[in-house]
Amino acid sequence: MTGHIEWFYEIDMSTKRKISFADGRAVMAEGIGKIAIRREDGRKIIISEVLYVPQMKSILLSLGQLLEKGYSVNMKDNHMEVIDNNRNTILKVLVSKNRTFKVGVSALENKCLTAQVDDEVWKWHKRFGHMNFASLNLLQRKNMVLGLPPISEPKKVCGRCCEGKQPRKSYKSSIPTRASLNLEVIHSDVCGPFEIKSHGGNLYFVSFIDDLTKKMWIYFLQRKSEAFGVFKEFKMLVEKQCGNPIKTLRTDGGGEYTSLEFEKFCKDEGIVHDVIAPYTPQHNGTAERRNIILLNMVRCMLREKHLPNEFWVEAMCTTTYILNRCPTKRLETITPEEAWSGFKPSVKHVRIFGSLCYKHVPEHNRRKLDSRSQAMVLVGYHSTGAYKLFDPIQRRVVISNDVVVDETKEWDWTDAVEKEVVETVVVQLDSDQNQDTAEQGGSIQVVGDVEQMMCH
């Protein structure tokens, strides 16, 4: 077994196996395959049925498996010798100081597999809105979501991340208060105006973050003055979901949160409105940091598939969906979505935002010689597990389960034609994701000509 995935020239990642050690520790093997190595004397060796264990720092050879495969193992005069069926010596090593046999080997260059592995890693990096590789690795290693394969950080630099993510000096929050119940403390911040209106005419967004679970909700506004009405809508939604009342609302000193009407509402509802001092975002660090991450990911996602900036709301909804399924420093082994709902989320259906896709056209909506599919653009995920698609011709958003997603292809927004196809990924949603749709069988529900007003 080995933890070096780049050593494999052939691997089956569908094989999972639990490995137990003598000291009681246990690790998971994430795949099985063949590796090609070169000994110190230059000879090449092919080893089959090698387990891929990400935690392993070196390669371990099992003497029992060597014997099962017909090899002879001789130990004499502090030497171990492995002989094949043709009486050829393939290994001969001295015992080390800790009474183990260390074989000096190096991996042969396996460019084909490395390219395939890197391609898959980059694909998940893009699917998660250019999430950093350390977080993706943590997400998979701690089994925080379903459907995510092992992630190793590639050597190349992501150009989209360099373009879209602006580094900023970090700071520590000076507010030590932590919640012990859902909705005990809610962080909120209004961001905007954006330079470009969204399809629905929105210029602002307001974020709400539960301090305990780090679950996030985003609402979109045309004017800052709409924040009060949005908060009342948010309050009604989340209090019915978890059964707890909002106790503290932490915001900045913006006018949208300091009106007499807003203060009276908080007083009547028994909500402590904690207003931070002006120009001290570190006091509301949770909301401030989340907004920075949101905007960084939105920039990367829009640039990845060259979508017009008018899609910033769709990109932000998708980013919110992803971040609620990503690790946070506060939560050790679960995602915000699981902390809030109690269910481990699946990411099997997640695809690169802005990818070209083909939506099945139902038989009753087409004539005999009409095309059976229609080209659209993937712009997000519906709460039922279906995809939200943008129709560039009709300029409307629809929801569909019957979708073929091509992650290597994008819509040409200048010429209104799609670019050349390289490969196609067929997506089959799980039955449990489909069961709550308005109509079964992948039918289409028209959302409207503009984006939704809230996402989580």
mmCIF file of C-alpha atoms in Angstrom, residues 21-180:
data_model
loop_
_atom_site.group_PDB
_atom_site.id
_atom_site.type_symbol
_atom_site.label_atom_id
_atom_site.label_comp_id
_atom_site.label_asym_id
_atom_site.label_seq_id
_atom_site.Cartn_x
_atom_site.Cartn_y
_atom_site.Cartn_z
ATOM 1 C CA PHE A 21 -2.940 -1.852 12.148
ATOM 2 C CA ALA A 22 -1.571 -3.746 15.138
ATOM 3 C CA ASP A 23 -1.717 -0.647 17.371
ATOM 4 C CA GLY A 24 -5.466 -0.334 16.808
ATOM 5 C CA ARG A 25 -5.336 2.454 14.243
ATOM 6 C CA ALA A 26 -7.443 2.140 11.104
ATOM 7 C CA VAL A 27 -7.300 3.921 7.750
ATOM 8 C CA MET A 28 -9.332 3.734 4.563
ATOM 9 C CA ALA A 29 -7.918 2.555 1.241
ATOM 10 C CA GLU A 30 -9.443 4.753 -1.474
ATOM 11 C CA GLY A 31 -8.478 2.616 -4.484
ATOM 12 C CA ILE A 32 -6.481 -0.326 -5.826
ATOM 13 C CA GLY A 33 -4.219 -0.647 -8.850
ATOM 14 C CA LYS A 34 -0.751 -1.226 -10.273
ATOM 15 C CA ILE A 35 2.452 0.741 -9.803
ATOM 16 C CA ALA A 36 5.722 0.644 -11.706
ATOM 17 C CA ILE A 37 8.876 1.277 -9.675
ATOM 18 C CA ARG A 38 12.605 1.292 -10.327
ATOM 19 C CA ARG A 39 15.041 -0.232 -7.844
ATOM 20 C CA GLU A 40 18.318 1.397 -6.841
ATOM 21 C CA ASP A 41 20.137 -0.908 -9.286
ATOM 22 C CA GLY A 42 17.961 0.378 -12.159
ATOM 23 C CA ARG A 43 15.708 -2.668 -12.580
ATOM 24 C CA LYS A 44 11.975 -2.057 -13.182
ATOM 25 C CA ILE A 45 9.299 -3.851 -11.152
ATOM 26 C CA ILE A 46 5.517 -3.989 -11.660
ATOM 27 C CA ILE A 47 3.503 -4.453 -8.449
ATOM 28 C CA SER A 48 -0.196 -5.270 -8.757
ATOM 29 C CA GLU A 49 -3.087 -5.041 -6.274
ATOM 30 C CA VAL A 50 -1.515 -2.068 -4.513
ATOM 31 C CA LEU A 51 -3.881 -0.187 -2.208
ATOM 32 C CA TYR A 52 -4.023 3.610 -2.380
ATOM 33 C CA VAL A 53 -4.096 4.934 1.211
ATOM 34 C CA PRO A 54 -3.786 8.751 1.255
ATOM 35 C CA GLN A 55 -2.417 8.795 4.840
ATOM 36 C CA MET A 56 0.555 6.538 3.977
ATOM 37 C CA LYS A 57 3.868 8.395 3.582
ATOM 38 C CA SER A 58 5.793 5.408 2.192
ATOM 39 C CA ILE A 59 5.102 2.128 0.401
ATOM 40 C CA LEU A 60 4.551 -1.096 2.357
ATOM 41 C CA LEU A 61 5.057 -4.524 0.796
ATOM 42 C CA SER A 62 3.158 -7.463 2.280
ATOM 43 C CA LEU A 63 5.222 -10.653 2.557
ATOM 44 C CA GLY A 64 2.013 -12.662 2.828
ATOM 45 C CA GLN A 65 0.748 -11.361 -0.503
ATOM 46 C CA LEU A 66 4.115 -12.042 -2.134
ATOM 47 C CA LEU A 67 3.885 -15.660 -1.000
ATOM 48 C CA GLU A 68 0.281 -15.920 -2.233
ATOM 49 C CA LYS A 69 1.399 -14.809 -5.693
ATOM 50 C CA GLY A 70 4.019 -17.556 -5.893
ATOM 51 C CA TYR A 71 7.114 -15.635 -4.865
ATOM 52 C CA SER A 72 9.675 -17.175 -2.508
ATOM 53 C CA VAL A 73 10.948 -15.153 0.432
ATOM 54 C CA ASN A 74 14.284 -16.135 1.986
ATOM 55 C CA MET A 75 15.729 -14.493 5.097
ATOM 56 C CA LYS A 76 19.340 -15.241 5.977
ATOM 57 C CA ASP A 77 22.358 -13.381 7.363
ATOM 58 C CA ASN A 78 20.396 -10.140 7.921
ATOM 59 C CA HIS A 79 19.217 -10.226 4.300
ATOM 60 C CA MET A 80 15.773 -10.657 2.775
ATOM 61 C CA GLU A 81 15.604 -12.050 -0.750
ATOM 62 C CA VAL A 82 12.467 -12.242 -2.927
ATOM 63 C CA ILE A 83 12.617 -14.755 -5.808
ATOM 64 C CA ASP A 84 10.084 -15.136 -8.615
ATOM 65 C CA ASN A 85 8.842 -18.373 -10.266
ATOM 66 C CA ASN A 86 11.764 -18.347 -12.714
ATOM 67 C CA ARG A 87 14.285 -18.328 -9.867
ATOM 68 C CA ASN A 88 15.180 -14.691 -10.584
ATOM 69 C CA THR A 89 16.010 -12.485 -7.613
ATOM 70 C CA ILE A 90 13.809 -9.398 -7.816
ATOM 71 C CA LEU A 91 14.619 -7.915 -4.392
ATOM 72 C CA LYS A 92 17.523 -8.293 -1.986
ATOM 73 C CA VAL A 93 17.776 -5.945 0.985
ATOM 74 C CA LEU A 94 19.459 -5.671 4.392
ATOM 75 C CA VAL A 95 17.538 -5.485 7.653
ATOM 76 C CA SER A 96 17.475 -1.933 9.080
ATOM 77 C CA LYS A 97 18.142 -0.798 12.644
ATOM 78 C CA ASN A 98 14.459 -1.011 13.595
ATOM 79 C CA ARG A 99 14.301 -4.586 12.214
ATOM 80 C CA THR A 100 12.421 -3.701 9.033
ATOM 81 C CA PHE A 101 13.496 -4.169 5.435
ATOM 82 C CA LYS A 102 13.710 -0.868 3.544
ATOM 83 C CA VAL A 103 13.753 -1.114 -0.229
ATOM 84 C CA GLY A 104 15.185 1.850 -2.121
ATOM 85 C CA VAL A 105 12.841 2.516 -5.057
ATOM 86 C CA SER A 106 11.655 5.395 -7.206
ATOM 87 C CA ALA A 107 8.443 5.698 -9.179
ATOM 88 C CA LEU A 108 8.470 5.548 -12.962
ATOM 89 C CA GLU A 109 6.854 8.536 -14.633
ATOM 90 C CA ASN A 110 3.190 7.823 -15.255
ATOM 91 C CA LYS A 111 2.154 10.871 -17.268
ATOM 92 C CA CYS A 112 -1.136 9.408 -18.448
ATOM 93 C CA LEU A 113 -2.579 8.668 -15.006
ATOM 94 C CA THR A 114 -1.213 11.896 -13.505
ATOM 95 C CA ALA A 115 -2.944 13.880 -16.215
ATOM 96 C CA GLN A 116 -6.219 12.047 -15.588
ATOM 97 C CA VAL A 117 -5.991 12.537 -11.818
ATOM 98 C CA ASP A 118 -5.081 16.223 -12.161
ATOM 99 C CA ASP A 119 -7.960 16.740 -14.584
ATOM 100 C CA GLU A 120 -10.423 15.263 -12.091
ATOM 101 C CA VAL A 121 -8.962 17.352 -9.253
ATOM 102 C CA TRP A 122 -9.223 20.565 -11.259
ATOM 103 C CA LYS A 123 -12.783 19.655 -12.219
ATOM 104 C CA TRP A 124 -13.852 19.476 -8.565
ATOM 105 C CA HIS A 125 -11.940 22.682 -7.812
ATOM 106 C CA LYS A 126 -14.058 24.440 -10.454
ATOM 107 C CA ARG A 127 -17.275 22.706 -9.417
ATOM 108 C CA PHE A 128 -16.819 24.089 -5.900
ATOM 109 C CA GLY A 129 -16.414 27.641 -7.152
ATOM 110 C CA HIS A 130 -12.585 27.516 -7.020
ATOM 111 C CA MET A 131 -12.542 26.400 -3.397
ATOM 112 C CA ASN A 132 -8.984 25.986 -2.042
ATOM 113 C CA PHE A 133 -7.577 22.452 -2.246
ATOM 114 C CA ALA A 134 -6.944 22.167 1.504
ATOM 115 C CA SER A 135 -10.666 22.632 2.210
ATOM 116 C CA LEU A 136 -11.643 20.191 -0.537
ATOM 117 C CA ASN A 137 -9.224 17.620 0.870
ATOM 118 C CA LEU A 138 -10.602 18.129 4.392
ATOM 119 C CA LEU A 139 -14.154 17.783 3.101
ATOM 120 C CA GLN A 140 -13.363 14.381 1.579
ATOM 121 C CA ARG A 141 -10.959 13.111 4.239
ATOM 122 C CA LYS A 142 -13.422 13.654 7.094
ATOM 123 C CA ASN A 143 -16.331 12.275 5.050
ATOM 124 C CA MET A 144 -18.303 15.498 5.477
ATOM 125 C CA VAL A 145 -20.199 15.075 2.183
ATOM 126 C CA LEU A 146 -21.188 12.202 -0.082
ATOM 127 C CA GLY A 147 -19.824 11.726 -3.592
ATOM 128 C CA LEU A 148 -16.495 13.588 -3.372
ATOM 129 C CA PRO A 149 -13.392 11.582 -4.483
ATOM 130 C CA PRO A 150 -9.898 11.957 -2.909
ATOM 131 C CA ILE A 151 -8.402 15.386 -3.639
ATOM 132 C CA SER A 152 -4.672 16.127 -3.885
ATOM 133 C CA GLU A 153 -3.338 19.614 -4.584
ATOM 134 C CA PRO A 154 -1.842 19.906 -8.093
ATOM 135 C CA LYS A 155 1.408 21.732 -8.779
ATOM 136 C CA LYS A 156 -0.093 24.165 -11.284
ATOM 137 C CA VAL A 157 -1.490 27.559 -10.301
ATOM 138 C CA CYS A 158 -5.137 28.378 -11.039
ATOM 139 C CA GLY A 159 -5.285 31.470 -13.230
ATOM 140 C CA ARG A 160 -8.922 32.145 -12.380
ATOM 141 C CA CYS A 161 -8.099 32.190 -8.662
ATOM 142 C CA CYS A 162 -5.317 34.717 -9.297
ATOM 143 C CA GLU A 163 -7.772 36.913 -11.213
ATOM 144 C CA GLY A 164 -10.746 36.598 -8.907
ATOM 145 C CA LYS A 165 -9.315 36.414 -5.387
ATOM 146 C CA GLN A 166 -7.900 39.600 -3.887
ATOM 147 C CA PRO A 167 -5.670 38.983 -0.852
ATOM 148 C CA ARG A 168 -6.453 41.053 2.200
ATOM 149 C CA LYS A 169 -4.845 41.479 5.601
ATOM 150 C CA SER A 170 -6.462 39.151 8.101
ATOM 151 C CA TYR A 171 -7.830 40.151 11.451
ATOM 152 C CA LYS A 172 -9.165 38.470 14.549
ATOM 153 C CA SER A 173 -12.656 39.072 15.811
ATOM 154 C CA SER A 174 -12.744 41.027 19.061
ATOM 155 C CA ILE A 175 -16.221 39.738 19.942
ATOM 156 C CA PRO A 176 -15.776 36.502 21.969
ATOM 157 C CA THR A 177 -19.504 35.749 22.341
ATOM 158 C CA ARG A 178 -20.387 32.362 20.865
ATOM 159 C CA ALA A 179 -23.815 30.837 20.443
ATOM 160 C CA SER A 180 -24.791 27.535 22.031
#
